[in-house]
Structure formats: C-alpha cells, structure tokens
GROMACS .gro file of C-alpha atoms in nm:
model
  235
    1MET     CA    1  11.775  10.799  10.727
    2ASP     CA    2  11.565  10.780  11.041
    3TYR     CA    3  11.436  10.423  11.017
    4PRO     CA    4  11.587  10.074  10.981
    5ILE     CA    5  11.618   9.900  10.647
    6LEU     CA    6  11.424   9.576  10.680
    7ASN     CA    7  11.441   9.259  10.476
    8SER     CA    8  11.266   8.923  10.488
    9GLN     CA    9  11.579   8.728  10.572
   10THR     CA   10  11.680   8.913  10.887
   11ILE     CA   11  11.356   9.068  11.016
   12THR     CA   12  11.260   8.974  11.370
   13TYR     CA   13  10.911   8.908  11.503
   14GLU     CA   14  10.921   9.236  11.694
   15GLN     CA   15  11.028   9.432  11.385
   16LEU     CA   16  10.760   9.270  11.172
   17ALA     CA   17  10.490   9.351  11.428
   18LYS     CA   18  10.601   9.715  11.429
   19THR     CA   19  10.554   9.741  11.052
   20ILE     CA   20  10.181   9.672  11.087
   21ASP     CA   21   9.906   9.930  11.115
   22HIS     CA   22   9.608   9.716  11.214
   23SER     CA   23   9.322   9.842  10.999
   24LEU     CA   24   8.976   9.892  11.150
   25LEU     CA   25   8.819  10.096  10.872
   26ARG     CA   26   8.535   9.884  10.739
   27PRO     CA   27   8.218  10.095  10.751
   28GLU     CA   28   8.007   9.830  10.924
   29LEU     CA   29   8.235   9.775  11.225
   30THR     CA   30   8.059   9.804  11.560
   31ARG     CA   31   8.208   9.960  11.871
   32ALA     CA   32   8.255   9.611  12.013
   33GLU     CA   33   8.446   9.504  11.704
   34VAL     CA   34   8.667   9.812  11.723
   35ILE     CA   35   8.744   9.738  12.088
   36GLN     CA   36   8.829   9.377  11.999
   37GLY     CA   37   9.054   9.498  11.719
   38CYS     CA   38   9.236   9.738  11.949
   39GLU     CA   39   9.284   9.465  12.207
   40LEU     CA   40   9.426   9.236  11.938
   41ALA     CA   41   9.664   9.512  11.828
   42ALA     CA   42   9.785   9.554  12.187
   43ARG     CA   43   9.838   9.178  12.230
   44TYR     CA   44  10.049   9.162  11.915
   45HIS     CA   45  10.234   9.491  11.985
   46VAL     CA   46  10.182   9.629  11.634
   47ALA     CA   47  10.279   9.983  11.535
   48SER     CA   48   9.930  10.130  11.538
   49VAL     CA   49   9.562  10.085  11.481
   50CYS     CA   50   9.401  10.283  11.201
   51VAL     CA   51   9.041  10.357  11.295
   52LYS     CA   52   8.764  10.572  11.153
   53PRO     CA   53   8.754  10.928  11.287
   54CYS     CA   54   8.444  10.854  11.498
   55HIS     CA   55   8.637  10.582  11.683
   56VAL     CA   56   8.958  10.768  11.767
   57ARG     CA   57   8.856  10.850  12.124
   58LEU     CA   58   8.739  10.492  12.179
   59ALA     CA   59   9.067  10.351  12.049
   60TRP     CA   60   9.264  10.592  12.263
   61GLU     CA   61   9.076  10.479  12.572
   62VAL     CA   62   9.142  10.111  12.495
   63LEU     CA   63   9.509  10.156  12.402
   64LYS     CA   64   9.631  10.416  12.652
   65GLY     CA   65   9.928  10.275  12.837
   66SER     CA   66  10.009  10.034  12.553
   67ASP     CA   67  10.287  10.059  12.294
   68VAL     CA   68  10.035  10.086  12.008
   69ALA     CA   69   9.970  10.426  11.850
   70VAL     CA   70   9.625  10.545  11.746
   71GLY     CA   71   9.593  10.650  11.385
   72THR     CA   72   9.301  10.764  11.176
   73VAL     CA   73   9.213  10.881  10.827
   74VAL     CA   74   9.161  11.224  10.673
   75GLY     CA   75   8.962  11.289  10.356
   76PHE     CA   76   8.887  10.917  10.340
   77PRO     CA   77   8.839  10.733  10.112
   78HIS     CA   78   8.823  10.958   9.804
   79GLY     CA   79   9.037  11.258   9.899
   80SER     CA   80   8.774  11.499   9.769
   81SER     CA   81   8.707  11.704  10.082
   82THR     CA   82   8.815  12.066  10.075
   83THR     CA   83   9.147  12.149  10.237
   84ALA     CA   84   8.966  12.328  10.520
   85ILE     CA   85   8.768  12.014  10.600
   86LYS     CA   86   9.081  11.797  10.591
   87VAL     CA   87   9.248  12.036  10.834
   88ALA     CA   88   8.943  12.028  11.062
   89GLU     CA   89   8.945  11.647  11.054
   90ALA     CA   90   9.314  11.642  11.141
   91LEU     CA   91   9.272  11.882  11.433
   92GLN     CA   92   8.976  11.688  11.571
   93ALA     CA   93   9.164  11.360  11.540
   94LEU     CA   94   9.461  11.494  11.733
   95GLU     CA   95   9.232  11.634  12.002
   96ASP     CA   96   9.069  11.291  12.035
   97GLY     CA   97   9.403  11.115  12.081
   98ALA     CA   98   9.536  11.021  11.737
   99THR     CA   99   9.909  11.058  11.674
  100GLU     CA  100   9.916  10.935  11.313
  101LEU     CA  101   9.709  11.062  11.019
  102ASP     CA  102   9.657  10.883  10.687
  103MET     CA  103   9.527  11.148  10.448
  104VAL     CA  104   9.401  11.088  10.095
  105ILE     CA  105   9.551  11.304   9.824
  106ASN     CA  106   9.311  11.492   9.598
  107ILE     CA  107   9.324  11.231   9.324
  108GLY     CA  108   9.143  11.428   9.057
  109GLU     CA  109   9.359  11.736   9.105
  110LEU     CA  110   9.674  11.525   9.084
  111ARG     CA  111   9.550  11.367   8.761
  112SER     CA  112   9.466  11.717   8.633
  113GLY     CA  113   9.826  11.828   8.683
  114ASN     CA  114   9.730  12.083   8.949
  115ASP     CA  115  10.049  12.029   9.145
  116ASP     CA  116  10.035  12.350   9.348
  117PHE     CA  117   9.690  12.264   9.481
  118VAL     CA  118   9.792  11.908   9.570
  119ARG     CA  119  10.108  12.022   9.747
  120GLN     CA  120   9.925  12.291   9.944
  121ASP     CA  121   9.646  12.049  10.038
  122ILE     CA  122   9.900  11.810  10.190
  123GLN     CA  123  10.102  12.088  10.348
  124ALA     CA  124   9.794  12.221  10.528
  125VAL     CA  125   9.737  11.883  10.695
  126VAL     CA  126  10.109  11.846  10.777
  127THR     CA  127  10.102  12.189  10.941
  128ALA     CA  128   9.787  12.104  11.138
  129ALA     CA  129   9.950  11.778  11.254
  130LYS     CA  130  10.222  11.975  11.436
  131GLY     CA  131  10.493  11.713  11.393
  132HIS     CA  132  10.273  11.407  11.421
  133ILE     CA  133  10.309  11.145  11.148
  134VAL     CA  134  10.127  11.217  10.823
  135LYS     CA  135  10.095  10.945  10.559
  136VAL     CA  136   9.974  11.052  10.216
  137ILE     CA  137   9.756  10.799  10.034
  138LEU     CA  138   9.793  10.825   9.657
  139GLU     CA  139   9.536  10.558   9.559
  140ASN     CA  140   9.756  10.410   9.287
  141ALA     CA  141   9.472  10.217   9.124
  142TYR     CA  142   9.366  10.541   8.958
  143LEU     CA  143   9.712  10.673   8.866
  144SER     CA  144   9.968  10.628   8.593
  145LYS     CA  145  10.330  10.558   8.684
  146GLU     CA  146  10.415  10.921   8.610
  147GLN     CA  147  10.134  11.039   8.838
  148ILE     CA  148  10.253  10.808   9.118
  149VAL     CA  149  10.602  10.954   9.094
  150ARG     CA  150  10.467  11.310   9.090
  151GLY     CA  151  10.235  11.241   9.383
  152CYS     CA  152  10.525  11.102   9.587
  153GLN     CA  153  10.739  11.405   9.508
  154LEU     CA  154  10.462  11.649   9.602
  155ALA     CA  155  10.403  11.468   9.930
  156GLU     CA  156  10.772  11.489  10.012
  157GLN     CA  157  10.784  11.859   9.921
  158ALA     CA  158  10.486  11.917  10.153
  159GLY     CA  159  10.665  11.756  10.447
  160ALA     CA  160  10.479  11.426  10.470
  161HIS     CA  161  10.643  11.140  10.657
  162PHE     CA  162  10.507  10.856  10.443
  163VAL     CA  163  10.363  10.793  10.101
  164LYS     CA  164  10.103  10.517  10.091
  165THR     CA  165   9.976  10.302   9.807
  166SER     CA  166   9.603  10.266   9.866
  167THR     CA  167   9.299  10.307  10.087
  168GLY     CA  168   9.196   9.944  10.050
  169PHE     CA  169   8.866  10.059   9.899
  170ALA     CA  170   8.973  10.109   9.536
  171PRO     CA  171   8.962   9.839   9.265
  172SER     CA  172   9.316   9.727   9.352
  173GLY     CA  173   9.561   9.767   9.636
  174ALA     CA  174   9.934   9.746   9.692
  175THR     CA  175  10.166   9.590   9.437
  176VAL     CA  176  10.535   9.515   9.468
  177GLU     CA  177  10.601   9.715   9.151
  178ASP     CA  178  10.429  10.024   9.290
  179VAL     CA  179  10.609  10.001   9.624
  180ARG     CA  180  10.944   9.985   9.446
  181LEU     CA  181  10.848  10.284   9.232
  182MET     CA  182  10.738  10.484   9.535
  183ARG     CA  183  11.054  10.397   9.729
  184ALA     CA  184  11.262  10.519   9.435
  185SER     CA  185  11.057  10.841   9.404
  186VAL     CA  186  11.123  10.985   9.750
  187GLY     CA  187  11.430  11.061   9.956
  188PRO     CA  188  11.559  10.865  10.255
  189ARG     CA  189  11.354  11.054  10.514
  190VAL     CA  190  11.020  10.958  10.361
  191GLN     CA  191  10.891  10.607  10.423
  192VAL     CA  192  10.653  10.394  10.219
  193LYS     CA  193  10.336  10.233  10.349
  194ALA     CA  194  10.160   9.959  10.154
  195ALA     CA  195   9.794   9.877  10.202
  196GLY     CA  196   9.524   9.680  10.027
  197GLY     CA  197   9.522   9.304   9.978
  198ILE     CA  198   9.820   9.213  10.198
  199ARG     CA  199   9.683   8.915  10.386
  200THR     CA  200   9.961   8.655  10.413
  201LEU     CA  201  10.308   8.632  10.563
  202GLU     CA  202  10.457   8.578  10.218
  203ALA     CA  203  10.284   8.889  10.083
  204ILE     CA  204  10.398   9.117  10.364
  205LEU     CA  205  10.758   8.997  10.344
  206GLU     CA  206  10.765   9.056   9.969
  207ILE     CA  207  10.629   9.406  10.019
  208ILE     CA  208  10.890   9.477  10.288
  209ASP     CA  209  11.167   9.361  10.054
  210ALA     CA  210  11.031   9.606   9.797
  211GLY     CA  211  11.086   9.894  10.040
  212ALA     CA  212  10.778   9.932  10.260
  213THR     CA  213  10.832   9.998  10.630
  214ARG     CA  214  10.462  10.009  10.723
  215VAL     CA  215  10.182   9.787  10.604
  216GLY     CA  216   9.809   9.827  10.654
  217ALA     CA  217   9.658   9.490  10.738
  218THR     CA  218   9.342   9.330  10.868
  219ALA     CA  219   9.490   8.976  10.881
  220THR     CA  220   9.736   9.083  11.151
  221ALA     CA  221   9.695   8.780  11.376
  222ALA     CA  222   9.727   8.530  11.090
  223ILE     CA  223  10.039   8.702  10.956
  224LEU     CA  224  10.219   8.724  11.289
  225ASP     CA  225  10.113   8.376  11.400
  226ALA     CA  226  10.253   8.237  11.074
  227PHE     CA  227  10.582   8.417  11.132
  228ARG     CA  228  10.605   8.281  11.485
  229ALA     CA  229  10.530   7.929  11.362
  230ARG     CA  230  10.801   7.960  11.097
  231GLN     CA  231  11.049   8.077  11.359
  232ASN     CA  232  10.964   7.785  11.585
  233SER     CA  233  11.002   7.534  11.302
  234VAL     CA  234  11.364   7.632  11.236
  235GLN     CA  235  11.478   7.643  11.598
   0.00000   0.00000   0.00000
C-alpha cells in the first residue's frame, strides 16, 4: 500500500488538507475566480486544484512553486468522447502543466456490459498520462452496485490510480455506502476519491472513515477552518 490509512480520530490538519482536491469546475467561473480559487488552495496547502481544461495553464502559472498540484478533467462530464479525443485532452493537459487527470468512464458502454471497450478507453488515457495520476470517475448516480464494482475492477485492470464516485454534475454525488463498496472493490494500490455534495467537516470525515483518501470539494475553506476551530477548542 502506497498511501496512509486515515481516520477521523487521528487525522491531522495537514493530512486533511492533503485529501482535498479544490474543485473549480463550474462552467460560469471567470478567470479572476479561478485565480482566487488557486490562491485559496495554495493558502490552505490542499492536494490539488481541479480546473477545466481551458484553465490548466492559468492554474499552473498561479501555483508554480507551491505544494499544490494542478489537475484537470478528461471526457467531462459525461464520458462520451471518443478514446482518441480523451487521449488528446490528456496530452494537452499535461503539456499545459497538469499532473493529475480525472477522466470520466464511458458510462453507457459500462452499463451495456462492453467491458473490453471500457478497459481500453481507460488504458489509453493511463498510457498517455505517462505515470501521472489518473482518477477514473464512474458517475455512480447512473450505476447499479454491480456496475460500480465492475467499473472499479476495470479501472484497476487498466492501471488507474484512483476510482472516483462522481463528477458533481449528476443527480447525486458521493455516498458513504458507495465509497465503502468502491474501497472493497479494488486492491490496496488503488485509492478512492469521493466528490459531489461534500460540504461540511462532518461529511468529509465520514467519507474518509469509509475509505476515501481524496475528496473533491468547493467548500474547502469552511471545512478546514472548522477543523482548525475544533482543534483549538480541545487544546
């Protein structure tokens, strides 16, 4: 296992901050708002920002020299791009400065039982990423439990580093039940990222206890400020 096991009782502020991918994916965000979001991420020393592909270079410029990685999305939000387009998106993102890629699985092909296609689609992006982190978004809102398990297994077979619950743009986001199922469906080298609707300290700690080691969040400041306040109250 290449990552620490975290739990709500022993997690430190620094560890909690490094579970967060600060999400800057809303379609209406301006360049100024992206810059502000990146600056917030740097102040709170989170794991990464996750920006739209058009903002990768901007985020890289703001965050260079910081301890915050630049991530972006591939095939977002529906996963329906052809494999060639997903690969092109991945290559462009890396050229622009991204080091983490959150790609959306082809949801319809997974639901159709076309496992070879799904595995090869993921593998093509993993290969293009050349060792950089690839997180595979399943979009659990549209999947049965069996399909979630199968999607996790295909992502692992394809060499992905993470399986992820949601884009944040489907009818529902991360649930504790789904995170536990995903954690149980992959081996120890694959991590679980939860995203969608995680807006409070209590919610993120519950998700971490379920097995997530990364969390996509927009309420980053509120979550980490609440943790700091709780720490201060017991000292």
